Coordinates of C-alpha atoms in Angstrom, one line a residue:
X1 CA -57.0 60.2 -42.1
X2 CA -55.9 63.7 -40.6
X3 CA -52.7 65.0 -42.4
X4 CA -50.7 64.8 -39.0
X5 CA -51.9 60.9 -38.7
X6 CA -50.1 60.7 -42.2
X7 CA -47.2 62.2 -41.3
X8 CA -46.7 60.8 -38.0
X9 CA -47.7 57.2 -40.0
X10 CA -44.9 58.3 -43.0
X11 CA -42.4 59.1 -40.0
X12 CA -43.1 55.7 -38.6
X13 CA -42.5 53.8 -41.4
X14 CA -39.5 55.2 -42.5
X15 CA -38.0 54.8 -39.1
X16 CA -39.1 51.1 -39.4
X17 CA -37.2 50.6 -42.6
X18 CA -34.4 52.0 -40.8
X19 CA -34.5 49.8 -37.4
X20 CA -35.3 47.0 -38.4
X21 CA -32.2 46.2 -40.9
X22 CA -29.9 47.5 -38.3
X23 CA -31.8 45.4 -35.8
X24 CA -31.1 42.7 -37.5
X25 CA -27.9 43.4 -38.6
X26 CA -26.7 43.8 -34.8
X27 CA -28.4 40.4 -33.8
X28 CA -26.4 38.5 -36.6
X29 CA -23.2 40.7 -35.5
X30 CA -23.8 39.8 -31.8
X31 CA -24.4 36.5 -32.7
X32 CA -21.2 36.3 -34.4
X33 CA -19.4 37.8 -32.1
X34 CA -20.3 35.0 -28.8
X35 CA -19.7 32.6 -31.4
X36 CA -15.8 32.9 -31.7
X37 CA -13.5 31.4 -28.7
X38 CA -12.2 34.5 -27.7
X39 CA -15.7 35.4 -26.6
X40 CA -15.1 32.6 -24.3
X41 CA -11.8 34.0 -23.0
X42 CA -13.5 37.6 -22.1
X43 CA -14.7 35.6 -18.7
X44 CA -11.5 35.5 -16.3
X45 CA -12.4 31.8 -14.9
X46 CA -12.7 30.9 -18.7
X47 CA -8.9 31.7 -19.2
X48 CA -7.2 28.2 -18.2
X49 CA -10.0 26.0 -20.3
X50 CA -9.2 28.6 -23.2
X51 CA -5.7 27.7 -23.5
X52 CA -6.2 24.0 -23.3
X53 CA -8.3 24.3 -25.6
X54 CA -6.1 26.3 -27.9
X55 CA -3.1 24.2 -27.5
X56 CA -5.2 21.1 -28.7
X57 CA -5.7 19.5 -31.5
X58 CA -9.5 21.0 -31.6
X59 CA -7.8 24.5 -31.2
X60 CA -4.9 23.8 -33.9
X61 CA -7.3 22.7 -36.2
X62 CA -9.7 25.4 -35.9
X63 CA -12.6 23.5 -34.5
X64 CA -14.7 26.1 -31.9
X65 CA -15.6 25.7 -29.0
X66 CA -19.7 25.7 -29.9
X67 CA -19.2 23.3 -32.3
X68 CA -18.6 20.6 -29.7
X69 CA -20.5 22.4 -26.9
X70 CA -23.5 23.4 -29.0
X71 CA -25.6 19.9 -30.3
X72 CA -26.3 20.8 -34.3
X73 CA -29.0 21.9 -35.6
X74 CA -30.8 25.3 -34.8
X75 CA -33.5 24.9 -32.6
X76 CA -30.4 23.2 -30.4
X77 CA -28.2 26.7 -31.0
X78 CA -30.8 28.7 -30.2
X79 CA -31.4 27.3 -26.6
X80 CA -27.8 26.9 -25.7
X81 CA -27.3 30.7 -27.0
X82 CA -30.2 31.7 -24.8
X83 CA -28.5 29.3 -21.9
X84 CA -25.6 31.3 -22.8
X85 CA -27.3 35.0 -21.5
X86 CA -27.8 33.4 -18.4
X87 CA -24.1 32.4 -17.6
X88 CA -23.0 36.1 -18.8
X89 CA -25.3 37.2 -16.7
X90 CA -23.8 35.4 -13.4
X91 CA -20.6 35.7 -14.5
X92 CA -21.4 39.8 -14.0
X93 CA -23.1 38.9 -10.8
X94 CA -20.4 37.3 -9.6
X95 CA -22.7 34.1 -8.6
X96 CA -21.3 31.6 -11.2
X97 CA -20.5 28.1 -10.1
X98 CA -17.7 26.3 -11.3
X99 CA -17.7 25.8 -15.4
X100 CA -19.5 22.5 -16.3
X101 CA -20.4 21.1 -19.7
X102 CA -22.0 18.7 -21.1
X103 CA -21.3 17.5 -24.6
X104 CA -23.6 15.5 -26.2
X105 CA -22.1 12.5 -27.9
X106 CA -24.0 13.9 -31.4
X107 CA -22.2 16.8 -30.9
X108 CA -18.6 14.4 -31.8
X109 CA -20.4 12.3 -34.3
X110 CA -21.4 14.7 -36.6
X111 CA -20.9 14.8 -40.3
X112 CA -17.5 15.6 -40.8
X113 CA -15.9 14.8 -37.3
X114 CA -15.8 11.9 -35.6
X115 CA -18.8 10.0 -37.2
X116 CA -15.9 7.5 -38.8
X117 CA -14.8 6.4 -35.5
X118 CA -17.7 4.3 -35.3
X119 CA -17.1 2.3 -39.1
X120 CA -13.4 2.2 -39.1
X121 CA -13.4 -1.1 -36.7
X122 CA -10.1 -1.7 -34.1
X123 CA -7.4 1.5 -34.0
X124 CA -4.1 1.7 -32.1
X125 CA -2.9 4.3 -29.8
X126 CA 0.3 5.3 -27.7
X127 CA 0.5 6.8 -24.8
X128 CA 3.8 8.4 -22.7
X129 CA 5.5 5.2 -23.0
X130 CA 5.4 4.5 -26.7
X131 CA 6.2 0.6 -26.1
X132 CA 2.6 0.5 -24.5
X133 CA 0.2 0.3 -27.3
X134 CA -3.5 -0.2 -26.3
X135 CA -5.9 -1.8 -29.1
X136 CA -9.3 0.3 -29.2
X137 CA -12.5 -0.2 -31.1
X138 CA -15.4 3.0 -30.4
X139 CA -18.2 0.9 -32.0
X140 CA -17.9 -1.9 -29.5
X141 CA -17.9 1.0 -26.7
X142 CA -20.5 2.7 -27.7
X143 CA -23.1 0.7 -29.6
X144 CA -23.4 -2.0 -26.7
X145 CA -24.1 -1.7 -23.1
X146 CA -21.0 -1.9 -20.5
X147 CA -21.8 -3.1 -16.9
X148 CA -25.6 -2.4 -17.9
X149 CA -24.5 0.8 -18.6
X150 CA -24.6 3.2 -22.2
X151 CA -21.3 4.8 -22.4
X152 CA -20.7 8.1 -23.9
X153 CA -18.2 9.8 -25.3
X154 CA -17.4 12.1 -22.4
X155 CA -17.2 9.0 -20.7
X156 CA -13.5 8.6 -21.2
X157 CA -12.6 11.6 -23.3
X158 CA -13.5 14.1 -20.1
X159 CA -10.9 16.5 -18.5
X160 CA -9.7 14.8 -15.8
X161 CA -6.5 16.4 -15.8
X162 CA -6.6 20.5 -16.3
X163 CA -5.2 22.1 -19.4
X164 CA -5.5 18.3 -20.7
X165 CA -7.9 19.0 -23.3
X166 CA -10.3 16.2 -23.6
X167 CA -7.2 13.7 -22.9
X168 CA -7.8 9.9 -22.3
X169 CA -6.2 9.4 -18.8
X170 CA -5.2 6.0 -17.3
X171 CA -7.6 6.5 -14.5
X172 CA -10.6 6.6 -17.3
X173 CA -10.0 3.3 -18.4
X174 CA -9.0 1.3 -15.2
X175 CA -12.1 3.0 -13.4
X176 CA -14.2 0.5 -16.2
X177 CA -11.9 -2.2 -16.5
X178 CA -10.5 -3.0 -13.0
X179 CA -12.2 -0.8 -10.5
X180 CA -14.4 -3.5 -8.1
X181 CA -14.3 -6.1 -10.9
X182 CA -16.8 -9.2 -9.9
X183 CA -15.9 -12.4 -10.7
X184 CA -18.2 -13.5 -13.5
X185 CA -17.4 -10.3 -15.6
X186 CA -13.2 -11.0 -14.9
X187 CA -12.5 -11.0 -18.1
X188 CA -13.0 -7.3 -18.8
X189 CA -10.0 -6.9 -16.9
X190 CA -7.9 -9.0 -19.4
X191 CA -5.4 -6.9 -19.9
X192 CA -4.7 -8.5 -23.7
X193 CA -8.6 -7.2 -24.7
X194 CA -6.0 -4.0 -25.1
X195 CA -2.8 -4.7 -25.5
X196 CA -2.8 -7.8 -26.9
X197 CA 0.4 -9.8 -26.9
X198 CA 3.8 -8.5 -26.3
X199 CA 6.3 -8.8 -29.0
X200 CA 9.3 -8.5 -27.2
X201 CA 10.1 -10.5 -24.0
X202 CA 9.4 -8.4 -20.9
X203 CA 12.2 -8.3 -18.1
X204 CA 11.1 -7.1 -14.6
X205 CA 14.5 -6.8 -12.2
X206 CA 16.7 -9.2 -14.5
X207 CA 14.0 -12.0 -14.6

């Protein structure tokens, strides 16, 4: 080997010990970076679902945004980060659509989020009226089929309403429970599978 082969090969090497670590340094840093909500923000049409978001109780508590939108595990980061370049890349283009998800449902049922919902059997929720309390059970929603259909998560918690962050609307549930109701399934309209019985006696105009 020439002595100008062994210099250009010494050159070579030393610049490769030099890349590489700052290669890789910038791909974790980059990687880091996207990662954080306020990466999110940086796109203009990205603005009103940040701050729903960020007045939630996902946002309060810290949760990101990819760990809902991204499933887990890393073979499922890595293709939504690479499905990420390509929505940077409209956005720049100006030929972006209007923002669309989709959440998978093991996204919410990971280890240390909503995985309980399914075990913890019938809970009880209010709405804007407090005196309308509305009896709920996940498992029986999700583990077994409803009109012949699987439900997800997304299902009901979508965001029908902007700046609503993934808030259970009215509209969610009566599209399932009274929308074209046929008469041999009537009784998933029941309103007491919900509410159950009133407590107090109910007076509509004096009666």
């Amino acid at each position: 080997m020439s002595p100008r082969v062994k210099l250009w090969l010494k050159r070579f090497i030393k610049s490769g010990l030099i890349a590489i670590p700052v290669f890789i340094i910038s791909v974790f840093g980059v990687v880091e970076y996207t990662s954080r909500p306020e990466f999110c923000k940086s796109c203009h049409f990205m603005e009103e679902y940040y701050n729903s978001w960020q007045d939630s109780k996902h946002g309060k508590e810290g949760i990101s945004c990819l760990e809902c939108h991204y499933p887990p595990g890393l073979e499922a980061t890595v293709v939504s980060k690479t499905r990420s370049i390509s929505q940077v890349v409209s956005y720049f283009t100006q030929t972006q659509g209007k923002p669309w998800a989709e959440i998978e449902d093991r996204s919410c049922l990971r280890t240390g989020c909503h995985n309980k919902q399914l075990i913890e059997g019938d809970e009880l929720f209010t709405g804007k009226n407090p005196r309308v309390i509305v009896s709920f059970n996940h498992r029986a929603h999700l583990t077994q089929l409803r009109r012949g259909k699987q439900l997800r998560c997304v299902g009901c918690h979508s965001q029908i309403v902007q700046g609503k962050h993934i808030t259970v609307t009215e509209s969610s549930c009566f599209l399932c429970h009274f929308k074209d109701v046929p008469e041999e399934t009537k009784t998933i309209s029941d309103c007491l599978l919900c509410h159950g019985a009133p407590m107090e006696t109910i007076e509509v105009e004096g009666i």
